[in-house]
Amino acid sequence: MDRSKLKEKAYKVLFAATAILCIIAVIAIFAFLIAESVPAFRKIGFFEFVLGSDWKPASSDIYDAPLSGRYGVFKMIVGTLVATCGSVLFGGVLGFFTAVFISKFCPKRIKRMFTAVIHLLAGIPSVIFGFFGMKVLLPILGVFSSNGSGSGVLAVSLVLGLMILPTVVTLSKTSIDAVPQSYYEGARALGATHEQAVFTAVVPAAKSGIIASLILGVGRSIGETMAVIMVAGNKVNYPRGLFGSFRVLTANIVMEMGYAGEVQLGALIATGVVLLIFILAVNVLLGLITGKNKRDKSRRKLDFAAAEQFFYKIKIERVGKVFSVVCASIAAVALASIIGFVTIKGVPHLSVQLLFGKYEMAGAISILPSIAATLMTVILSLVIAVPIGVATAVFLNEYTKKNSKIVRVIRSAIDILSGIPSIVYALFGMVTFVAFFGRKTSILAGSFTIAIMLLPTVVRSTEESLRSVSDGLREGSLALGAGKVRTIFKIVLPSALPGIMSAIILAMGRVVSESAPFMYTMGSTIMPMPNGYGSSGTTLAVALYKLAGEGRYTNEAYATAFVLLVIVLTLNLLASLIEKKLNKKLQGETGVVKAKRKSGKIKESD
């Protein structure tokens, strides 16, 4: 075997190995949860646990004695289902139409700014959404509720809907932008208006990417804890109506983990198993829907003559555009409200001591150690997740047949990873990475834990970008004698770099916004400056949660929230600049072309 063939085979094995890591991660998480929850299922009874409606645990319960408490999570299962459906109904619809507006209807002058604001929203920590919901949303909703608190299904749906909005918008927009221009031009040539071409030719062609964005949105909605705790009320009740206290499964784990006894701890881990079963069922259902869409895609025709009467009946060309503008306006107002709330509350309380001072355990508060720990975690987690995620996407898109069994298994594993709640990742990281790295919390353990959480985002966004690369580029490279590996590294990946940068932006936002995984793997108390990756630390999101929870440092908490926003904005601006330079490099612009573009002789759209 010559050297070039050996190199080709070695890279293929490497790409396949990275894809298999996703399957291994899912198996490891499931194995941990099942092993830890089996004793609780045996003691309580599986059906009694899942279908029981009473949750009154006793911290004194042990496996070798009769139970005195009751452990039924059915009310919380119903609450989780209702909260997830409500958030996807609000955030999914709002996000989809906002993506359509940004991609096809948004004026060029504000398009870049609107996209940047959406990216900024992706990095806002969930605890900030919780504060906004608690301080702004609940008082407004309280006017319409009988108990005056405003907490309940409506508040949770609105808060979670805003949280999944950037995921749906970003990935849906990427998918819509990746549709070949010939689809749109063909529709217009057949007599369709701009709006008709968008909603009947472009959007249907981007359906798989839009569904993928909803899958990731469902995953974040199911896995959210902190924001839900702040606006749900958290009583173990069935969700009745739009208002009324209820509790979800993730909140149940966080609220009782700190003081749980032996059986109660096993029951809380068993709650994680129930969550994973629910996520698996959702992924199977969405997989069936996605598969049907792909089968129907080959039979789709641009039959505008038959659809003309449909347009006439519902005026889709008007309704669709108007709805897109309205949804984008609602999203913009919501984002402006959150950013304005944090800015107004945070800026007056910024101080040199808070930002750059020395942290003292019993004295002055400083978030400088948390800033350092956050940046260290971002860097290491991206170094781990991005190469693995990109390599997995390359294997799925470049080396496998679309309908092969291995592809379906890997995609199912990625879907499951995207839906696993962050609190479950926290428990997994605590018993694996924390134990592996010296049985103590550390930035290293937290980075490895969050890196697994980032894989679905990186893989899906990169894969959509790879699909947008024209097959003609691949065929031209191969025709000139280049091997498959050389074509991937010299042609395909450089052409897909803008989409990969979008994946990195989303990953950065996920690292900065998460708190639960770091509380269990890095540390849950504000600490001095970390000495290295082996030392403990708290990210800014965890520091914000602790400062707000203590009650004495509310002003410092608002200031920390503002600092978080500034850091996320800086990262996004840097990523946007890199993406812009890469686009210019890929387009191969000469000095003459640049001069003409600058003078206005060549428009940006050209």
XYZ file of C-alpha atoms in Angstrom, residues 142-493:
352
model
C -49.230 38.906 38.528
C -51.829 41.506 37.578
C -53.688 38.852 35.585
C -53.254 35.918 38.002
C -55.558 35.121 40.888
C -52.747 34.616 43.396
C -50.883 37.761 42.362
C -47.514 36.009 41.954
C -47.593 35.555 38.168
C -45.616 32.315 38.371
C -46.705 29.283 36.378
C -46.783 27.807 32.884
C -47.049 31.126 31.033
C -44.051 32.668 32.780
C -41.938 29.530 32.277
C -42.921 29.268 28.602
C -42.024 32.899 27.918
C -38.673 32.733 29.719
C -37.635 29.396 28.195
C -38.927 30.503 24.788
C -36.607 33.504 24.864
C -33.749 31.250 25.935
C -34.086 28.870 22.977
C -34.723 31.732 20.538
C -31.058 32.292 19.511
C -30.504 28.581 18.864
C -33.564 28.356 16.609
C -32.803 31.642 14.834
C -29.106 30.982 14.222
C -29.397 27.425 12.931
C -32.602 28.076 10.960
C -31.001 31.098 9.303
C -27.885 29.071 8.468
C -30.056 26.385 6.885
C -32.163 28.901 4.925
C -29.062 30.708 3.666
C -27.597 27.366 2.542
C -30.483 26.675 0.107
C -29.185 27.046 -3.489
C -30.132 30.310 -5.129
C -31.517 28.325 -8.061
C -34.525 27.295 -5.928
C -35.493 30.915 -5.439
C -34.759 31.914 -9.026
C -36.726 28.961 -10.378
C -39.735 29.925 -8.289
C -39.595 33.522 -9.490
C -39.249 32.355 -13.088
C -42.471 30.368 -12.672
C -44.340 33.513 -11.669
C -44.080 33.463 -7.883
C -43.657 36.668 -5.914
C -40.689 37.131 -3.580
C -42.750 36.075 -0.569
C -44.216 33.051 -2.359
C -40.767 31.886 -3.463
C -39.433 32.185 0.100
C -42.238 30.239 1.790
C -42.840 27.561 -0.873
C -39.380 26.918 -2.334
C -36.648 28.106 0.038
C -38.160 27.291 3.437
C -39.280 23.733 2.523
C -35.781 23.018 1.184
C -34.327 24.093 4.549
C -36.739 21.944 6.560
C -34.123 19.504 7.895
C -31.991 22.305 9.315
C -35.020 24.002 10.854
C -36.067 20.755 12.550
C -32.482 20.327 13.770
C -32.678 23.767 15.380
C -35.898 22.769 17.134
C -34.228 19.595 18.434
C -31.472 21.669 19.994
C -34.088 24.083 21.335
C -35.991 21.223 22.965
C -32.743 20.015 24.507
C -32.026 23.359 26.099
C -35.618 23.781 27.243
C -35.681 20.377 28.941
C -32.277 20.875 30.515
C -32.831 24.339 31.951
C -32.976 24.614 35.702
C -32.048 27.982 37.202
C -34.439 30.158 35.200
C -37.318 27.724 35.752
C -36.735 27.669 39.500
C -37.091 31.455 39.614
C -40.445 31.696 37.796
C -42.258 28.344 38.193
C -43.141 28.533 41.901
C -41.744 24.999 42.430
C -44.600 23.400 44.374
C -45.154 19.740 43.476
C -48.487 20.271 41.707
C -49.995 19.563 38.324
C -49.729 22.651 36.084
C -53.277 24.007 36.014
C -53.976 26.850 33.617
C -51.500 29.552 32.722
C -50.841 30.447 36.340
C -50.169 28.274 39.360
C -47.044 26.879 40.974
C -45.561 23.666 39.575
C -42.198 21.886 39.456
C -40.182 20.311 36.629
C -37.842 17.320 36.869
C -34.574 19.267 36.549
C -35.585 21.730 39.263
C -36.417 18.817 41.547
C -32.845 17.482 41.227
C -31.171 20.816 41.953
C -33.443 21.853 44.809
C -32.995 18.650 46.835
C -29.548 17.334 45.873
C -27.682 19.258 48.562
C -29.413 17.627 51.528
C -30.594 14.309 50.037
C -30.324 11.095 52.035
C -29.387 7.697 50.613
C -32.709 6.720 49.019
C -33.574 10.311 48.149
C -30.240 10.715 46.321
C -30.915 7.543 44.351
C -34.415 8.821 43.534
C -32.995 12.113 42.262
C -30.558 10.261 40.002
C -33.473 8.069 38.885
C -35.214 11.322 37.952
C -32.355 11.872 35.523
C -33.094 8.465 33.973
C -36.724 9.471 33.472
C -35.520 12.652 31.785
C -33.302 10.678 29.430
C -36.120 8.266 28.543
C -38.316 11.246 27.706
C -35.534 12.815 25.605
C -34.947 9.533 23.782
C -38.647 9.279 22.915
C -38.674 12.865 21.617
C -35.577 12.227 19.484
C -37.050 9.049 18.001
C -40.240 10.929 17.084
C -38.318 13.825 15.547
C -36.073 11.347 13.743
C -39.115 9.726 12.143
C -40.429 13.145 11.105
C -37.032 14.150 9.690
C -36.743 10.862 7.797
C -40.169 11.351 6.248
C -39.233 14.874 5.177
C -36.062 13.587 3.512
C -38.001 10.890 1.640
C -40.555 13.414 0.460
C -37.851 15.866 -0.627
C -36.888 13.773 -3.654
C -40.506 13.873 -4.874
C -41.042 17.604 -4.272
C -41.914 19.704 -7.330
C -42.214 23.444 -7.748
C -45.831 23.311 -8.915
C -46.879 26.937 -8.567
C -49.848 26.606 -10.874
C -51.476 24.175 -8.446
C -50.491 26.283 -5.459
C -51.760 29.570 -6.861
C -55.303 29.013 -5.568
C -53.868 28.177 -2.152
C -52.015 31.479 -2.128
C -55.192 33.264 -3.126
C -57.178 31.720 -0.277
C -54.856 32.473 2.630
C -52.756 35.275 1.165
C -49.559 33.560 2.315
C -47.405 36.109 0.516
C -48.836 38.780 2.828
C -49.425 36.787 5.995
C -45.978 35.176 5.976
C -44.090 38.429 5.532
C -46.217 40.319 8.066
C -45.852 37.508 10.598
C -42.070 37.457 10.061
C -41.853 41.209 10.670
C -44.058 40.974 13.773
C -42.084 38.068 15.257
C -38.772 39.787 14.569
C -40.101 42.956 16.222
C -41.206 40.992 19.304
C -37.789 39.318 19.489
C -36.031 42.686 19.156
C -38.163 44.279 21.900
C -37.582 41.308 24.214
C -33.827 41.401 23.643
C -33.697 45.149 24.141
C -35.671 44.786 27.382
C -33.325 42.158 28.804
C -30.172 44.021 27.784
C -31.581 47.319 29.033
C -32.611 45.744 32.337
C -29.128 44.337 32.961
C -27.401 47.538 31.856
C -29.536 49.894 33.953
C -29.239 47.698 37.026
C -25.578 46.791 36.585
C -23.628 49.817 35.376
C -24.187 52.010 38.488
C -22.648 49.301 40.689
C -19.454 48.696 38.728
C -16.313 49.501 40.695
C -12.565 49.052 40.451
C -12.633 46.748 43.463
C -15.297 44.523 41.921
C -13.526 44.230 38.568
C -9.820 44.338 39.423
C -9.503 44.163 43.189
C -8.192 41.330 45.284
C -10.805 38.885 46.466
C -11.021 38.494 50.251
C -12.961 35.620 51.769
C -14.548 37.719 54.510
C -14.215 41.182 53.025
C -14.281 42.903 49.647
C -15.898 41.157 46.695
C -14.027 40.815 43.402
C -15.060 38.907 40.291
C -11.597 39.017 38.687
C -10.913 35.350 39.636
C -14.237 34.358 38.087
C -13.402 36.231 34.871
C -10.095 34.367 34.661
C -11.754 30.998 35.386
C -14.419 31.665 32.722
C -11.890 32.516 30.012
C -9.747 29.502 30.917
C -12.789 27.246 30.659
C -13.854 28.727 27.313
C -10.422 28.177 25.791
C -9.910 24.601 26.981
C -13.461 23.428 26.249
C -13.276 24.785 22.690
C -9.868 23.182 22.163
C -11.465 19.843 23.090
C -14.925 20.163 21.502
C -14.284 21.979 18.208
C -11.780 19.510 16.644
C -13.889 16.511 17.710
C -17.128 18.138 16.542
C -15.710 19.242 13.177
C -14.112 15.830 12.574
C -17.422 14.119 13.393
C -19.274 16.384 10.961
C -16.689 15.644 8.262
C -17.153 11.899 8.763
C -20.937 12.165 8.602
C -21.008 14.409 5.540
C -17.993 13.243 3.512
C -17.447 9.557 4.274
C -20.826 7.937 4.962
C -23.919 7.191 2.969
C -26.860 9.338 4.032
C -29.154 6.452 4.959
C -26.598 4.075 6.465
C -27.149 2.539 9.874
C -23.962 4.005 11.369
C -25.114 7.515 10.398
C -28.483 6.980 12.076
C -26.800 5.696 15.248
C -24.357 8.610 15.411
C -27.091 11.171 14.742
C -29.264 9.611 17.427
C -26.340 9.849 19.858
C -25.846 13.529 18.981
C -29.565 14.221 19.406
C -29.503 12.554 22.823
C -26.424 14.541 23.866
C -28.171 17.773 22.848
C -31.169 16.941 25.023
C -29.445 15.706 28.172
C -30.106 18.255 30.950
C -27.131 20.226 32.191
C -27.700 18.992 35.732
C -27.220 15.406 34.486
C -23.959 16.421 32.833
C -22.993 17.937 36.168
C -23.597 14.679 38.016
C -21.757 12.708 35.334
C -18.780 15.076 35.441
C -18.702 14.902 39.220
C -18.312 11.121 39.370
C -16.036 10.774 36.325
C -13.813 13.774 35.594
C -13.670 15.049 39.162
C -12.727 11.574 40.347
C -10.206 11.152 37.513
C -8.454 14.484 38.128
C -7.541 13.888 41.757
C -11.027 13.634 43.306
C -11.355 17.391 43.663
C -13.210 20.081 41.758
C -11.073 21.790 39.135
C -11.266 23.916 36.008
C -9.950 20.887 34.117
C -12.901 18.727 35.213
C -15.378 21.481 34.386
C -13.872 22.034 30.929
C -14.071 18.353 30.004
C -17.682 18.206 31.215
C -18.816 21.239 29.251
C -16.892 20.053 26.166
C -19.219 17.045 25.899
C -22.206 19.404 26.086
C -20.819 21.486 23.199
C -20.450 18.576 20.761
C -24.036 18.601 19.387
C -23.912 22.336 18.665
C -20.557 22.113 16.875
C -21.450 18.961 14.919
C -24.852 20.137 13.666
C -23.793 23.647 12.686
C -20.618 22.385 10.975
C -22.523 19.686 9.110
C -25.029 22.217 7.765
C -22.099 24.333 6.561
C -20.438 21.354 4.876
C -23.689 20.578 3.045
C -23.737 24.115 1.654
C -20.381 23.578 -0.086
C -21.006 22.889 -3.773
C -20.271 19.363 -4.982
C -18.656 20.960 -8.011
C -15.778 22.146 -5.845
C -15.183 18.624 -4.566
C -15.415 17.103 -8.054
C -13.080 19.723 -9.503
C -10.462 19.065 -6.845
C -10.655 15.298 -7.315
C -10.491 15.706 -11.099
C -7.236 17.635 -10.732
C -5.676 14.690 -8.906
C -6.127 15.719 -5.282
C -7.032 12.989 -2.815
C -10.127 13.020 -0.632
C -8.273 14.183 2.481
C -6.529 16.979 0.602
C -9.866 18.049 -0.888
C -11.439 18.169 2.573
C -8.661 20.248 4.140
C -7.929 22.531 1.188
C -11.375 23.003 -0.369
C -14.311 21.835 1.761
C -13.343 23.011 5.256
